[in-house]
Short mmCIF file of N, CA and C in Angstrom, two decimals:
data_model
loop_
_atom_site.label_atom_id
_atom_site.label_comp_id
_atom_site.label_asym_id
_atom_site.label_seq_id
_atom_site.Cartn_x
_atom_site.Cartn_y
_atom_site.Cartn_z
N UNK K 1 -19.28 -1.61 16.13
CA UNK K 1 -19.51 -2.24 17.41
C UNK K 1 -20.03 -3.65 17.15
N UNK K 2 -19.55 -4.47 17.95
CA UNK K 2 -20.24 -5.80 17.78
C UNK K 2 -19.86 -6.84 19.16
N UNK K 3 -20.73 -7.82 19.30
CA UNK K 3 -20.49 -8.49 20.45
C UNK K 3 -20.42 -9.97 19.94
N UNK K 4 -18.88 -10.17 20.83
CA UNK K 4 -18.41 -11.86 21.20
C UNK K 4 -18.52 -12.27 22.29
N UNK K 5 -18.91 -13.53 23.02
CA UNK K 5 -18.59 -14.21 23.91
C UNK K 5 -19.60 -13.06 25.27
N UNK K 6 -20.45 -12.27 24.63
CA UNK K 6 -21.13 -11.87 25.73
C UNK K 6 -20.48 -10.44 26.29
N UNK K 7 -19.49 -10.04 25.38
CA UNK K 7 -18.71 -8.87 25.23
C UNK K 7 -18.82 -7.71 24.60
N UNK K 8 -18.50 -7.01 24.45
CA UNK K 8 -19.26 -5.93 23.40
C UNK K 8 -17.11 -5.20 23.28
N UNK K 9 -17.06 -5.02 22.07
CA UNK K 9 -16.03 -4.70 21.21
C UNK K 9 -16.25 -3.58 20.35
N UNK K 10 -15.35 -2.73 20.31
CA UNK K 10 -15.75 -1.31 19.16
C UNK K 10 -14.47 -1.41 18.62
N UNK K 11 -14.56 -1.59 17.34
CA UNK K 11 -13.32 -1.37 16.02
C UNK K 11 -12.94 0.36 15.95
N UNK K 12 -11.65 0.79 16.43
CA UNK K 12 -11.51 2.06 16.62
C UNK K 12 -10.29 2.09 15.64
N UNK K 13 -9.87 1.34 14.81
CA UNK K 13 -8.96 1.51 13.83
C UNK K 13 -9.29 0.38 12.48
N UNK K 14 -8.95 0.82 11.07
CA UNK K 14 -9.55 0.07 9.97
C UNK K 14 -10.25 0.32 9.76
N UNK K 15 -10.51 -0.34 8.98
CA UNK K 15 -12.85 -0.31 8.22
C UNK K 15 -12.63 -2.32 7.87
N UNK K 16 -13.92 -2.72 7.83
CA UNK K 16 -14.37 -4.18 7.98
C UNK K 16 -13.80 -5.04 6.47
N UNK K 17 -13.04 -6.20 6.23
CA UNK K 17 -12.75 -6.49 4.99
C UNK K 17 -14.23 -6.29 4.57
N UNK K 18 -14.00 -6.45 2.83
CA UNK K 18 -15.37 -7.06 1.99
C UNK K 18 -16.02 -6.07 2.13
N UNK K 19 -15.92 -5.16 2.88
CA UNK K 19 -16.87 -3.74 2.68
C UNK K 19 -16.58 -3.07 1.12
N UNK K 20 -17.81 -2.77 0.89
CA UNK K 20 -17.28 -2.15 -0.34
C UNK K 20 -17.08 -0.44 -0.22
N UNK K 21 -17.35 -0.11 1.13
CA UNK K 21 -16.61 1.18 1.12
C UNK K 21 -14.80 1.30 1.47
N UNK K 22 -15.16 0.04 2.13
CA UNK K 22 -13.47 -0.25 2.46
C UNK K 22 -12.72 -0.02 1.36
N UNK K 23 -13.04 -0.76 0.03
CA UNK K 23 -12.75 -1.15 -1.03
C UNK K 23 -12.01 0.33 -1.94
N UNK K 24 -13.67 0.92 -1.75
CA UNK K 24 -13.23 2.53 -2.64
C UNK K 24 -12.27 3.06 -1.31
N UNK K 25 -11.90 3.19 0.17
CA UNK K 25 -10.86 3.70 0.63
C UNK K 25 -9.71 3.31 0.39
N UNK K 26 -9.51 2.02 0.43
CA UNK K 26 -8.37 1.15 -0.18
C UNK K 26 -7.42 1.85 -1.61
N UNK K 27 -8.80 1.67 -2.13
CA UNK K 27 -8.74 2.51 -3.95
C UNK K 27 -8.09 3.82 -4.10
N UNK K 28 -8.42 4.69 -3.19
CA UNK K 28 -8.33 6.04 -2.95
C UNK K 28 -6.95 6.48 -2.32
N UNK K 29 -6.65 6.01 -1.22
CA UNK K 29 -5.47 5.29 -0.60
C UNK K 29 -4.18 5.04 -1.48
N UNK K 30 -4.37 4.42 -2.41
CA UNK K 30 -3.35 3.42 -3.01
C UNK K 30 -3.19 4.64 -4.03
N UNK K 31 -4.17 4.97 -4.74
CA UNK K 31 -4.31 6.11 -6.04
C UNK K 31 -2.98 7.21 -5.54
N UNK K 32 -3.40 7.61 -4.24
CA UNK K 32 -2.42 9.11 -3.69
C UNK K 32 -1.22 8.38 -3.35
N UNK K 33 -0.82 7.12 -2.70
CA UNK K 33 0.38 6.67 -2.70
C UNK K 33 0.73 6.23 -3.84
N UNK K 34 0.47 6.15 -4.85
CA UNK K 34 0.79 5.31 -6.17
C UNK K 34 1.41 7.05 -6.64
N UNK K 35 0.37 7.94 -6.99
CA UNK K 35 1.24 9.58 -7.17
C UNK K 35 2.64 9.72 -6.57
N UNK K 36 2.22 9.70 -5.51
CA UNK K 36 3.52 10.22 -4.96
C UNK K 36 4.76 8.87 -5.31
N UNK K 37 4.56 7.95 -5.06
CA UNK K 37 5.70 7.15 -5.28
C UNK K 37 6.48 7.45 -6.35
N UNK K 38 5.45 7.63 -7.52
CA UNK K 38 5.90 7.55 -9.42
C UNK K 38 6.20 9.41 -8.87
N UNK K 39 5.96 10.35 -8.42
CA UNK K 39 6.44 11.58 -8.17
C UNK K 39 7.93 11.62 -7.72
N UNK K 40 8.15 11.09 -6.69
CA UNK K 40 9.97 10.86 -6.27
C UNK K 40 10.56 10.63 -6.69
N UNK K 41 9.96 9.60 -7.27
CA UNK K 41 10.83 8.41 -8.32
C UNK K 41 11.33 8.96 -9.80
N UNK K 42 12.52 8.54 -10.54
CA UNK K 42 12.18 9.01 -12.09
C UNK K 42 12.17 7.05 -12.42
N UNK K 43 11.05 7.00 -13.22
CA UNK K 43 10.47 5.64 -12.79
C UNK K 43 10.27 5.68 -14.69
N UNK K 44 11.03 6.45 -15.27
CA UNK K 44 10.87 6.20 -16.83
C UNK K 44 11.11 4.62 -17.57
N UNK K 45 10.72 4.80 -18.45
CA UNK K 45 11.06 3.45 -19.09
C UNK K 45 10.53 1.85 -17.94
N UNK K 46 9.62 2.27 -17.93
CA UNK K 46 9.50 0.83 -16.31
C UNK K 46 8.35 0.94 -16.41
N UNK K 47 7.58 -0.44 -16.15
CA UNK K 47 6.36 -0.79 -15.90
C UNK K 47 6.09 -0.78 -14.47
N UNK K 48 4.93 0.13 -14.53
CA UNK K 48 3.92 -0.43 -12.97
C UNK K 48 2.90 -0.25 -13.25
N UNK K 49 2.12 -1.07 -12.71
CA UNK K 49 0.54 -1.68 -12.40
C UNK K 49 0.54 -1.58 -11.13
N UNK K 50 -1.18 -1.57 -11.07
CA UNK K 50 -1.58 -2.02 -9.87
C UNK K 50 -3.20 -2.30 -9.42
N UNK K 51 -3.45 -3.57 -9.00
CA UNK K 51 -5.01 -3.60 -8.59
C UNK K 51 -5.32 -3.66 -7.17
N UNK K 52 -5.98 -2.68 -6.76
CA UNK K 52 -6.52 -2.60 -5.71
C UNK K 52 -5.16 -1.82 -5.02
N UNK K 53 -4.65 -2.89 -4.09
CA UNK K 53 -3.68 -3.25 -3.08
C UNK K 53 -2.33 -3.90 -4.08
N UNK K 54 -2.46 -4.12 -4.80
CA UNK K 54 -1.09 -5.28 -5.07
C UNK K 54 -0.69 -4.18 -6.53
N UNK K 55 1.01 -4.16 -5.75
CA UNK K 55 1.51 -3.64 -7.07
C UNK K 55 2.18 -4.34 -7.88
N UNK K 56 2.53 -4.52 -9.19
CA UNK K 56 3.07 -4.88 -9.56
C UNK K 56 4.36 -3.62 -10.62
N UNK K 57 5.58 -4.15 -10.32
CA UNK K 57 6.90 -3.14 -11.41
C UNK K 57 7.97 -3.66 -11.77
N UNK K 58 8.42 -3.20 -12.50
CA UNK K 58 10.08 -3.29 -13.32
C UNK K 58 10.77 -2.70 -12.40
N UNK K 59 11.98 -3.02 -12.44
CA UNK K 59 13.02 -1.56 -12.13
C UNK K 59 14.33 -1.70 -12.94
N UNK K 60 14.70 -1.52 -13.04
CA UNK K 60 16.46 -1.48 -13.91
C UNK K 60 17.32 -1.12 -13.39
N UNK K 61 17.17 -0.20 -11.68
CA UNK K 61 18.45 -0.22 -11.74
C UNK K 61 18.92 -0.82 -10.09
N UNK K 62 19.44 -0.48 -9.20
CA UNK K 62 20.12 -1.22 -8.22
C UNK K 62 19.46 -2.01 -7.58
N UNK K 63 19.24 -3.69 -7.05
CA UNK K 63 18.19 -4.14 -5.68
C UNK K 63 17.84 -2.93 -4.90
N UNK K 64 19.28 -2.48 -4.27
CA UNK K 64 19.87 -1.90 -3.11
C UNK K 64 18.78 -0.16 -2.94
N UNK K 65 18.91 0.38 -3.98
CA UNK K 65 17.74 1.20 -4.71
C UNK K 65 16.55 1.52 -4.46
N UNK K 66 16.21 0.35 -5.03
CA UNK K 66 14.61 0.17 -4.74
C UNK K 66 14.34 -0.16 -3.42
N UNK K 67 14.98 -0.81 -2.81
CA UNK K 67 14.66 -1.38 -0.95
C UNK K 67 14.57 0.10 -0.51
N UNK K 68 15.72 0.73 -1.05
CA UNK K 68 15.79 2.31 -0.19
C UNK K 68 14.29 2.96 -0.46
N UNK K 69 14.11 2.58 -1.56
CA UNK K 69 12.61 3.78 -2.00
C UNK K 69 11.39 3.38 -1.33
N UNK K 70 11.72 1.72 -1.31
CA UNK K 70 10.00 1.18 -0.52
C UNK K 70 9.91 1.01 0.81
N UNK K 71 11.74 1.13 1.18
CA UNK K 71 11.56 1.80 2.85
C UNK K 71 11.53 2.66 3.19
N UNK K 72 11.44 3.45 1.99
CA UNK K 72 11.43 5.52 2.82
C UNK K 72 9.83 5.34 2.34
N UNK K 73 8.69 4.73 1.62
CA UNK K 73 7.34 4.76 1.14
C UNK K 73 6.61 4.01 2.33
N UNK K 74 7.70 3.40 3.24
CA UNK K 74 6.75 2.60 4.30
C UNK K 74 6.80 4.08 5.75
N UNK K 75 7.23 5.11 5.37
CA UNK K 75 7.53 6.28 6.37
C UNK K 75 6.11 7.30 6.09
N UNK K 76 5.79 6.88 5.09
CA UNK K 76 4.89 7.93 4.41
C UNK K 76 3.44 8.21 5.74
N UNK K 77 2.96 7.02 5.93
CA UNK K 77 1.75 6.69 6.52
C UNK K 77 2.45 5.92 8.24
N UNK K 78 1.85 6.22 9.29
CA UNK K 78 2.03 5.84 10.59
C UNK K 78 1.87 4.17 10.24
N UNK K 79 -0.26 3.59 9.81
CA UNK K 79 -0.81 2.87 10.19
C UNK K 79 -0.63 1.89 8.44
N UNK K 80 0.20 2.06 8.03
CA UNK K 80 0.12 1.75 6.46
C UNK K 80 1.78 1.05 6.16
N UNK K 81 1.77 -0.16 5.73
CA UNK K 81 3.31 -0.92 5.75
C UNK K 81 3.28 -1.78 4.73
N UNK K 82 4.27 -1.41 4.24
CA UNK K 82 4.16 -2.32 2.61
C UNK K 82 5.48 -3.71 2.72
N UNK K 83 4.46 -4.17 2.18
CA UNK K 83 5.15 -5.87 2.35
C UNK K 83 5.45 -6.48 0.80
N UNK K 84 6.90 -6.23 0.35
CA UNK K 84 7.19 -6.40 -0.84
C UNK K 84 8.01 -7.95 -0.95
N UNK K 85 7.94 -8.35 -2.51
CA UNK K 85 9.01 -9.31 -2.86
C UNK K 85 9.84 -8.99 -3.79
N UNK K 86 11.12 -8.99 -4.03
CA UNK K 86 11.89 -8.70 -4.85
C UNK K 86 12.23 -10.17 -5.78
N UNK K 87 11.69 -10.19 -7.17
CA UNK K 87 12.43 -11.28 -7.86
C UNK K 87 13.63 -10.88 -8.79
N UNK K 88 14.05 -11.93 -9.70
CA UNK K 88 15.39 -11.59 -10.74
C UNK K 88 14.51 -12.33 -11.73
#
């Protein structure tokens, strides 16, 4: 709860940036989607990382592929949408 402009406002979705509980949900979050992703996937021979929020991977085989996998991973969660870049 907090008040602007003489208003009073209640945050009924999220948790606050810079929180550091945010931080470990974030963490926790990403950990069980990071499972399951590398679970669907056969993701052999390929690098992935990841800190926090930001992933970083290889892939080897189609663009076309991978768009399919990180748009069926944006189905997973209602309130949760992954915003990727594809380089060469």
């Amino acid at each position: 709860v907090f008040v602007y402009g003489k208003k009073i406002y209640q945050q009924v979705l999220g948790g606050a940036m810079g929180s550091s509980f945010t931080l470990t949900l974030a963490n926790i979050f990403m950990w069980k989607w990071q499972k399951e992703l590398v679970r669907r996937q056969d993701m052999t021979c390929e690098y992935y990382g990841r800190y926090i929020d930001d992933v970083f991977m290889t892939w080897n085989k189609s663009e076309n592929a991978l768009k399919q996998i990180l748009e069926n991973a944006n189905t997973w969660h209602p309130n949760i949408k992954l915003e990727y870049k594809i380089g060469k």
